[in-house]
Coordinates of C-alpha atoms and ligand atoms in Angstrom, one line a residue:
M86 CA 69.6 -3.7 53.0
T87 CA 67.0 -3.0 50.4
N88 CA 66.0 0.6 49.5
P89 CA 62.7 0.4 51.3
D90 CA 64.6 -0.7 54.4
Y91 CA 66.8 2.5 54.2
R92 CA 63.7 4.6 53.7
N93 CA 62.0 3.0 56.7
L94 CA 65.1 3.5 58.8
F95 CA 65.3 7.1 57.7
I96 CA 61.7 7.7 58.4
S97 CA 61.9 6.0 61.8
S98 CA 65.0 8.1 62.8
F99 CA 63.6 11.3 61.4
P100 CA 62.2 12.5 64.8
L101 CA 65.6 11.6 66.3
I102 CA 67.4 13.7 63.7
L103 CA 64.9 16.5 64.2
G104 CA 65.4 16.2 67.9
L105 CA 69.2 16.3 67.5
I106 CA 68.9 19.4 65.2
G107 CA 66.6 21.0 67.7
F108 CA 68.9 20.2 70.6
F109 CA 72.1 21.4 68.9
G110 CA 70.2 24.5 67.5
G111 CA 68.8 25.3 70.9
L112 CA 72.3 24.7 72.4
Y113 CA 73.8 27.1 69.9
Y114 CA 71.0 29.6 70.4
F115 CA 71.3 29.6 74.2
R116 CA 75.1 29.9 74.1
N117 CA 74.7 32.9 71.7
A118 CA 71.9 34.4 73.8
R119 CA 74.1 34.1 76.9
K120 CA 76.9 35.8 75.1
I121 CA 74.5 38.6 73.9
F122 CA 73.1 38.8 77.4
E123 CA 76.6 39.0 78.9
R124 CA 77.6 41.7 76.4
Q125 CA 74.4 43.7 77.2
K126 CA 75.1 43.3 80.9
R127 CA 78.6 44.5 80.5
R128 CA 77.5 47.5 78.4
F129 CA 74.8 48.3 81.0
S130 CA 77.2 48.1 83.9
R131 CA 79.6 50.3 82.0
S132 CA 76.9 52.9 81.4
L133 CA 75.9 52.6 85.0
K134 CA 79.5 53.2 86.1
E135 CA 79.9 56.1 83.8
L136 CA 76.7 57.6 85.2
T137 CA 77.9 57.1 88.8
D138 CA 81.3 58.6 87.9
Q139 CA 79.6 61.6 86.3
L140 CA 77.3 62.0 89.4
E141 CA 80.3 61.6 91.7
H142 CA 82.3 64.1 89.6
S143 CA 79.5 66.7 89.6
E144 CA 79.0 66.1 93.4
K145 CA 82.7 66.7 93.9
E146 CA 82.6 69.8 91.7
R147 CA 79.6 71.1 93.7
T148 CA 81.4 70.4 97.0
K149 CA 84.6 72.1 95.7
F150 CA 82.5 75.1 94.6
A151 CA 80.6 75.3 97.9
S152 CA 83.8 75.0 99.9
M153 CA 85.4 77.7 97.7
L154 CA 82.4 80.0 98.4
N155 CA 82.5 79.2 102.1
H156 CA 86.2 79.9 102.5
M157 CA 86.7 82.9 100.2
S158 CA 87.4 86.1 102.0
E159 CA 85.3 88.1 99.6
G160 CA 81.6 88.4 100.4
L161 CA 79.3 87.0 97.6
I162 CA 75.6 87.6 97.2
A163 CA 73.4 86.4 94.3
V164 CA 70.0 88.1 93.7
D165 CA 67.0 87.3 91.6
T166 CA 65.0 89.7 89.4
H167 CA 63.3 91.3 92.4
K168 CA 66.8 91.8 94.0
N169 CA 66.0 89.3 96.7
V170 CA 68.9 87.3 98.1
I171 CA 69.0 83.7 96.8
A172 CA 72.5 82.8 97.8
I173 CA 75.0 84.4 100.2
N174 CA 78.3 83.1 101.5
P175 CA 79.5 83.2 105.1
S176 CA 81.9 86.2 104.5
A177 CA 79.1 88.3 103.2
E178 CA 76.9 87.4 106.2
K179 CA 79.8 88.4 108.5
M180 CA 80.5 91.7 106.6
F181 CA 76.9 92.7 107.0
H182 CA 76.5 91.4 110.5
R183 CA 73.9 88.8 109.6
S184 CA 73.4 85.4 111.4
T185 CA 73.8 82.3 109.2
G186 CA 70.9 81.7 106.9
S187 CA 69.0 84.8 108.0
S188 CA 69.5 86.7 104.8
L189 CA 67.9 84.3 102.3
G190 CA 64.8 85.8 100.7
K191 CA 65.5 89.2 102.2
S192 CA 65.9 92.2 99.9
L193 CA 69.4 93.3 98.9
L194 CA 68.8 96.7 100.4
Q195 CA 67.8 95.1 103.7
I196 CA 71.1 93.2 103.9
V197 CA 73.7 95.8 102.6
Q198 CA 71.7 98.9 103.7
N199 CA 73.3 100.9 100.9
S200 CA 71.3 102.5 98.1
T201 CA 74.4 102.8 95.9
V202 CA 74.7 99.0 95.8
E203 CA 71.1 98.6 95.0
K204 CA 71.4 101.1 92.1
M205 CA 74.5 99.2 90.9
A206 CA 72.4 96.0 90.8
D207 CA 69.6 97.8 88.9
D208 CA 72.0 99.0 86.3
V209 CA 73.7 95.7 85.7
M210 CA 70.4 93.9 85.4
E211 CA 69.3 96.3 82.7
N212 CA 72.5 96.1 80.7
Q213 CA 73.9 92.7 81.8
S214 CA 77.2 94.5 82.3
L215 CA 79.8 94.7 85.1
I216 CA 80.1 97.7 87.5
K217 CA 82.9 98.3 90.1
R218 CA 82.7 101.0 92.8
E219 CA 84.0 101.7 96.3
I220 CA 81.3 102.2 98.9
S221 CA 81.4 103.1 102.6
R222 CA 79.0 102.2 105.4
T223 CA 79.0 104.2 108.6
L224 CA 76.9 101.9 110.9
P225 CA 77.6 100.0 113.1
E226 CA 81.2 101.2 112.3
L227 CA 83.0 102.9 109.4
Q228 CA 83.7 100.3 106.8
F229 CA 84.9 100.5 103.2
F230 CA 84.1 98.0 100.5
D231 CA 85.2 97.4 96.9
V232 CA 82.0 96.3 95.2
T233 CA 81.8 94.4 91.9
V234 CA 78.3 93.7 90.5
I235 CA 78.0 91.3 87.5
G236 CA 74.8 90.9 85.6
T237 CA 74.0 87.4 84.4
Q238 CA 72.0 85.9 81.4
K239 CA 68.3 85.4 82.3
S240 CA 68.7 81.7 81.3
Q241 CA 71.1 81.1 84.2
G242 CA 68.5 79.9 86.7
D243 CA 67.0 82.7 88.8
V244 CA 70.3 84.5 89.4
C245 CA 70.1 87.9 87.8
A246 CA 73.1 89.6 89.5
I247 CA 76.1 88.5 91.5
L248 CA 77.7 91.0 93.9
V249 CA 81.2 90.6 95.2
F250 CA 82.3 92.6 98.2
Q251 CA 85.9 93.1 99.3
D252 CA 86.5 94.7 102.7
V253 CA 89.1 97.4 102.2
T254 CA 88.6 99.1 105.6
R255 CA 92.0 98.1 106.9
I256 CA 93.8 99.5 103.8
R257 CA 91.8 102.8 104.0
R258 CA 92.5 103.0 107.7
L259 CA 96.2 102.5 107.1
E260 CA 96.2 105.2 104.4
S261 CA 94.5 107.6 106.7
H262 CA 97.0 106.8 109.5
R263 CA 99.8 107.4 107.1
R264 CA 98.4 110.8 106.1
E265 CA 97.8 111.6 109.7
F266 CA 101.4 110.6 110.6
V267 CA 102.9 112.8 107.8
A268 CA 100.8 115.7 108.9
N269 CA 101.8 115.2 112.6
V270 CA 105.5 114.9 111.7
S271 CA 105.4 118.0 109.6
H272 CA 103.7 119.9 112.3
E273 CA 106.1 118.7 115.0
L274 CA 109.1 119.7 112.9
K275 CA 107.6 123.0 111.8
T276 CA 106.8 124.3 115.3
P277 CA 110.4 124.4 116.7
L278 CA 111.8 125.4 113.3
T279 CA 109.5 128.4 113.1
S280 CA 110.5 129.4 116.6
I281 CA 114.2 129.1 115.8
Q282 CA 113.8 131.1 112.6
G283 CA 111.8 133.8 114.4
F284 CA 114.5 134.2 117.1
I285 CA 117.3 134.3 114.5
E286 CA 115.4 137.0 112.6
T287 CA 114.9 139.0 115.8
L288 CA 118.6 138.6 116.8
L289 CA 119.8 139.7 113.4
G290 CA 117.3 142.6 113.5
G291 CA 119.4 144.2 116.3
T292 CA 118.6 142.3 119.5
L293 CA 122.0 140.7 119.3
K294 CA 123.5 143.7 121.0
D295 CA 121.2 143.2 124.0
T296 CA 123.2 140.5 125.7
E297 CA 120.5 139.6 128.3
K298 CA 117.8 139.2 125.6
S299 CA 120.1 137.4 123.3
E300 CA 121.0 134.9 126.0
S301 CA 117.4 134.1 126.8
F302 CA 116.6 133.7 123.0
L303 CA 119.5 131.4 122.5
K304 CA 118.4 129.3 125.5
I305 CA 114.9 128.9 123.8
M306 CA 116.6 128.1 120.5
E307 CA 118.8 125.5 122.2
E308 CA 115.6 123.9 123.7
D309 CA 113.9 123.9 120.3
S310 CA 116.9 122.4 118.6
K311 CA 117.1 119.7 121.3
R312 CA 113.5 119.0 120.8
L313 CA 114.0 118.7 117.0
S314 CA 116.9 116.2 117.4
R315 CA 114.9 114.2 120.0
L316 CA 112.0 114.0 117.5
V317 CA 114.3 112.9 114.7
V318 CA 115.9 110.2 116.8
D319 CA 112.5 109.0 118.0
L320 CA 111.2 108.9 114.4
L321 CA 114.3 107.0 113.2
D322 CA 113.8 104.5 116.1
L323 CA 110.2 104.0 115.3
S324 CA 110.8 103.5 111.6
K325 CA 113.6 101.0 112.4
I326 CA 111.3 99.1 114.8
E327 CA 108.3 99.1 112.5
S328 CA 110.3 98.0 109.4
H329 CA 111.7 95.1 111.6
E330 CA 115.2 96.4 111.1
L331 CA 115.7 96.6 114.8
L332 CA 118.4 94.1 115.6
L333 CA 118.2 93.0 119.2
K334 CA 121.3 92.0 120.9
P335 CA 120.0 90.0 123.9
V336 CA 122.3 89.4 126.9
P337 CA 121.5 88.3 130.5
L338 CA 120.3 91.4 132.1
Q339 CA 119.9 92.4 135.8
L340 CA 116.8 94.5 135.9
A341 CA 117.5 96.0 139.4
E342 CA 120.8 97.4 138.2
L343 CA 119.4 98.9 135.0
V344 CA 116.5 100.6 136.9
Q345 CA 119.1 102.1 139.3
Q346 CA 121.0 103.6 136.3
V347 CA 117.8 105.0 134.8
L348 CA 116.6 106.5 138.0
K349 CA 119.9 108.3 138.3
L350 CA 119.2 110.1 135.0
F351 CA 116.0 111.6 136.6
E352 CA 117.5 112.6 139.9
L353 CA 117.2 116.3 139.3
Q354 CA 113.6 116.3 138.1
I355 CA 112.6 113.9 140.9
L356 CA 114.2 116.3 143.4
Q357 CA 112.7 119.4 141.9
K358 CA 109.2 117.9 142.0
K359 CA 109.8 116.4 145.4
I360 CA 108.7 113.0 144.2
R361 CA 109.3 110.0 146.5
V362 CA 110.6 106.9 144.7
E363 CA 110.1 103.4 146.2
N364 CA 112.2 101.0 144.2
K365 CA 111.0 97.5 145.3
I366 CA 112.6 95.6 142.4
P367 CA 114.3 92.5 144.0
S368 CA 118.0 92.3 143.2
R369 CA 117.8 88.5 143.1
L370 CA 115.4 88.1 140.1
P371 CA 116.4 85.7 137.4
P372 CA 118.2 87.7 134.7
L373 CA 116.2 88.9 131.7
S374 CA 117.4 87.8 128.2
A375 CA 117.0 91.2 126.5
D376 CA 118.8 94.0 124.7
P377 CA 120.2 96.3 127.4
D378 CA 120.0 99.5 125.3
K379 CA 116.4 99.0 124.2
I380 CA 115.2 98.0 127.7
K381 CA 117.0 101.1 129.0
Q382 CA 115.2 103.2 126.4
L383 CA 111.9 101.6 127.5
L384 CA 112.5 102.3 131.2
V385 CA 113.6 105.9 130.3
N386 CA 110.3 106.5 128.5
L387 CA 108.1 105.0 131.2
I388 CA 109.9 106.7 134.1
D389 CA 110.0 110.0 132.2
N390 CA 106.2 109.8 132.0
A391 CA 105.9 108.8 135.6
V392 CA 107.9 111.9 136.6
K393 CA 106.5 114.3 134.0
F394 CA 102.8 113.5 134.7
N395 CA 103.2 113.2 138.4
Q396 CA 102.0 115.8 141.0
E397 CA 104.4 117.8 143.2
G398 CA 105.3 115.6 146.2
G399 CA 103.9 112.5 144.4
K400 CA 105.1 109.0 144.5
I401 CA 106.6 106.5 142.1
I402 CA 106.7 102.8 143.0
L403 CA 108.6 100.2 141.0
Y404 CA 108.2 96.5 141.6
A405 CA 108.8 93.2 139.8
E406 CA 108.1 89.6 140.3
N407 CA 108.8 86.2 138.6
V408 CA 105.5 84.8 137.3
A409 CA 105.9 81.3 135.8
G410 CA 109.3 82.1 134.2
K411 CA 108.3 85.5 133.1
I412 CA 109.3 88.8 134.8
K413 CA 106.4 91.1 135.4
V414 CA 107.5 94.7 136.0
C415 CA 105.2 97.5 137.2
I416 CA 105.9 101.3 137.3
Q417 CA 103.2 103.0 139.3
D418 CA 102.7 106.7 139.8
T419 CA 100.4 108.9 141.8
G420 CA 100.1 111.4 138.9
I421 CA 97.3 113.0 137.0
G422 CA 96.1 109.7 135.5
I423 CA 94.6 109.1 132.1
P424 CA 90.8 109.5 131.2
E425 CA 89.3 106.0 130.6
N426 CA 88.4 106.8 127.0
D427 CA 92.0 107.7 126.2
I428 CA 93.8 104.6 127.7
G429 CA 93.3 102.6 124.5
R430 CA 95.0 105.4 122.5
I431 CA 98.1 106.3 124.5
F432 CA 100.3 103.8 122.6
E433 CA 99.4 105.5 119.2
R434 CA 102.1 107.6 117.6
F435 CA 101.8 111.3 118.5
F436 CA 98.9 110.8 120.9
C437 CA 98.8 113.1 123.9
V438 CA 95.9 113.4 126.3
D439 CA 96.7 117.1 126.7
K440 CA 98.8 118.3 123.7
A441 CA 99.6 121.7 125.3
R442 CA 100.8 120.1 128.5
S443 CA 102.9 117.5 126.8
R444 CA 104.5 120.1 124.5
E445 CA 105.2 122.2 127.5
A446 CA 107.0 119.2 129.0
G447 CA 108.9 118.7 125.8
G448 CA 107.0 115.6 124.7
T449 CA 105.7 114.7 121.3
G450 CA 103.6 111.6 122.1
L451 CA 106.1 109.1 120.6
G452 CA 107.5 107.6 123.9
L453 CA 104.9 105.0 124.6
S454 CA 104.6 104.0 121.0
I455 CA 108.4 103.2 121.0
A456 CA 108.1 101.5 124.4
K457 CA 105.3 99.2 123.1
H458 CA 107.3 98.3 120.0
I459 CA 110.4 97.5 122.0
I460 CA 108.5 95.2 124.3
E461 CA 106.7 93.5 121.4
A462 CA 110.0 93.0 119.6
H463 CA 111.2 91.1 122.7
G464 CA 108.0 89.0 122.6
G465 CA 106.5 90.7 125.7
A466 CA 103.5 92.9 126.3
L467 CA 103.0 96.4 127.7
S468 CA 99.7 97.5 129.3
C469 CA 98.3 100.4 131.3
Q470 CA 95.8 100.8 134.1
S471 CA 94.9 104.3 135.2
E472 CA 92.5 106.4 137.1
L473 CA 92.0 110.0 136.4
G474 CA 93.4 112.2 139.2
K475 CA 94.8 109.2 141.1
G476 CA 97.6 107.8 139.0
S477 CA 98.7 105.2 136.5
T478 CA 100.4 101.8 136.4
F479 CA 102.3 100.6 133.4
T480 CA 103.0 96.9 133.4
F481 CA 105.3 94.9 131.1
T482 CA 106.3 91.3 131.0
L483 CA 109.5 89.8 129.6
Q484 CA 110.9 86.3 129.3
A485 CA 113.5 85.5 132.0
Ligands
ATP201 N1 102.3 108.0 133.7 C1 101.4 108.8 133.0 N2 100.4 109.5 133.6 C2 99.5 110.2 133.0 N3 99.4 110.3 131.6 C3 100.3 109.6 130.9 C4 101.4 108.8 131.5 N4 102.1 108.2 130.6 C5 101.6 108.6 129.4 N5 100.6 109.5 129.6 C6 99.7 110.1 128.5 O1 99.9 109.4 127.3 C7 100.4 110.3 126.3 C8 101.4 109.6 125.5 O2 102.6 109.3 126.2 P1 104.0 109.3 125.4 O3 105.0 108.9 126.4 O4 103.8 108.5 124.2 O5 104.1 110.8 124.9 P2 104.7 112.1 125.7 O6 105.3 111.7 127.0 O7 103.7 113.2 125.7 O8 105.9 112.5 124.7 P3 107.3 111.8 124.5 O9 107.3 110.5 125.3 O10 107.5 111.6 123.0 O11 108.3 112.7 125.1 C9 101.0 111.5 127.1 O12 101.0 112.6 126.4 C10 100.1 111.6 128.3 O13 99.0 112.3 128.0
MG202 MG1 106.6 110.1 127.2

């Protein structure tokens, strides 16, 4: 082929060559563009996933935080610059007797009704500091709170102060009971001791030679010393029961037999007071699984009261029944009864409706407290129904 032929061939195939270049170029470009597109798509979906993860994470954190606030026992209130409540958790609503959601937007003073707390909030807002103090509220009932107020930076939203309330009422009540208990014990020990001391001094001062007087003094001293040892035994029992050191030795127990034994102990007092006893406890009850010594002590305490607080010529009725596998025992008397307001307190240590009358009868107000603990240690319950001037019924249940 001559040169012009090659040129012509080249010229005529030029569009084809261009077309081929264009085709392969386009092919290369589209393949690359797809790769770039795929890469961008992957990057985009990765970012989208990261964003979703972050959102999920912060949602989880928020839920965790909200559930922490909802379940914490401390009350928490957040207030703004005007000391209006902008957040409050359920514990705080309960502490201040507010219904759910009714506190938002209200003033702090309206909710806590305590000017000391308001002053604490003022102080921390001024100094952005932290203040702790114990406060008490008297209405609707006496309550004690440990309050911590924390001032926050102004940039942290609208929250200007966070108040944390810890209810310490139970602890303060226990402390006051303990103080009362120590005072009662000291008093109960001091009274017979002072009397014994006084009589010893009188006897040593010359009365010893007067046999008649000496004998009567010695009788009183004997009574006082018996009272002292009874008190010490009761206190030791109570302390053992309360510190859960009381080791019960349960055995199958025939209630009717045990009641007979206890009634024998009171024969003389029952006779002297002309009390009629109706023992209706069936002898064929299923046996109790209980500690005989402790149940005897419980019966002694209840029957002692039924005799002691009974009228001359009164009545004591004892009955028991099997109620769904549990033995229900009632000790009913026709005695002086207990005022309605005092029924809830008779199981407290040292509580006596009439201190002078109980003391006269040799009591210290520990019997029912011990009885209740004995029953509870056996997994049972002790209760009282009474009408002033008509009589009382003490009921306990024990597992058969
Ligand atoms: N059957 C009852 N009838 C009327 N009052 C009662 C009766 N049982 C208890 N009480 C009242 O409850 C108070 C507390 O009773 P509890 O048995 O604890 O004490 P106590 O009998 O006075 O002294 P203690 O039992 O230590 O000898 C009594 O002082 C009495 O006022
Ligand atoms: Mg008693």
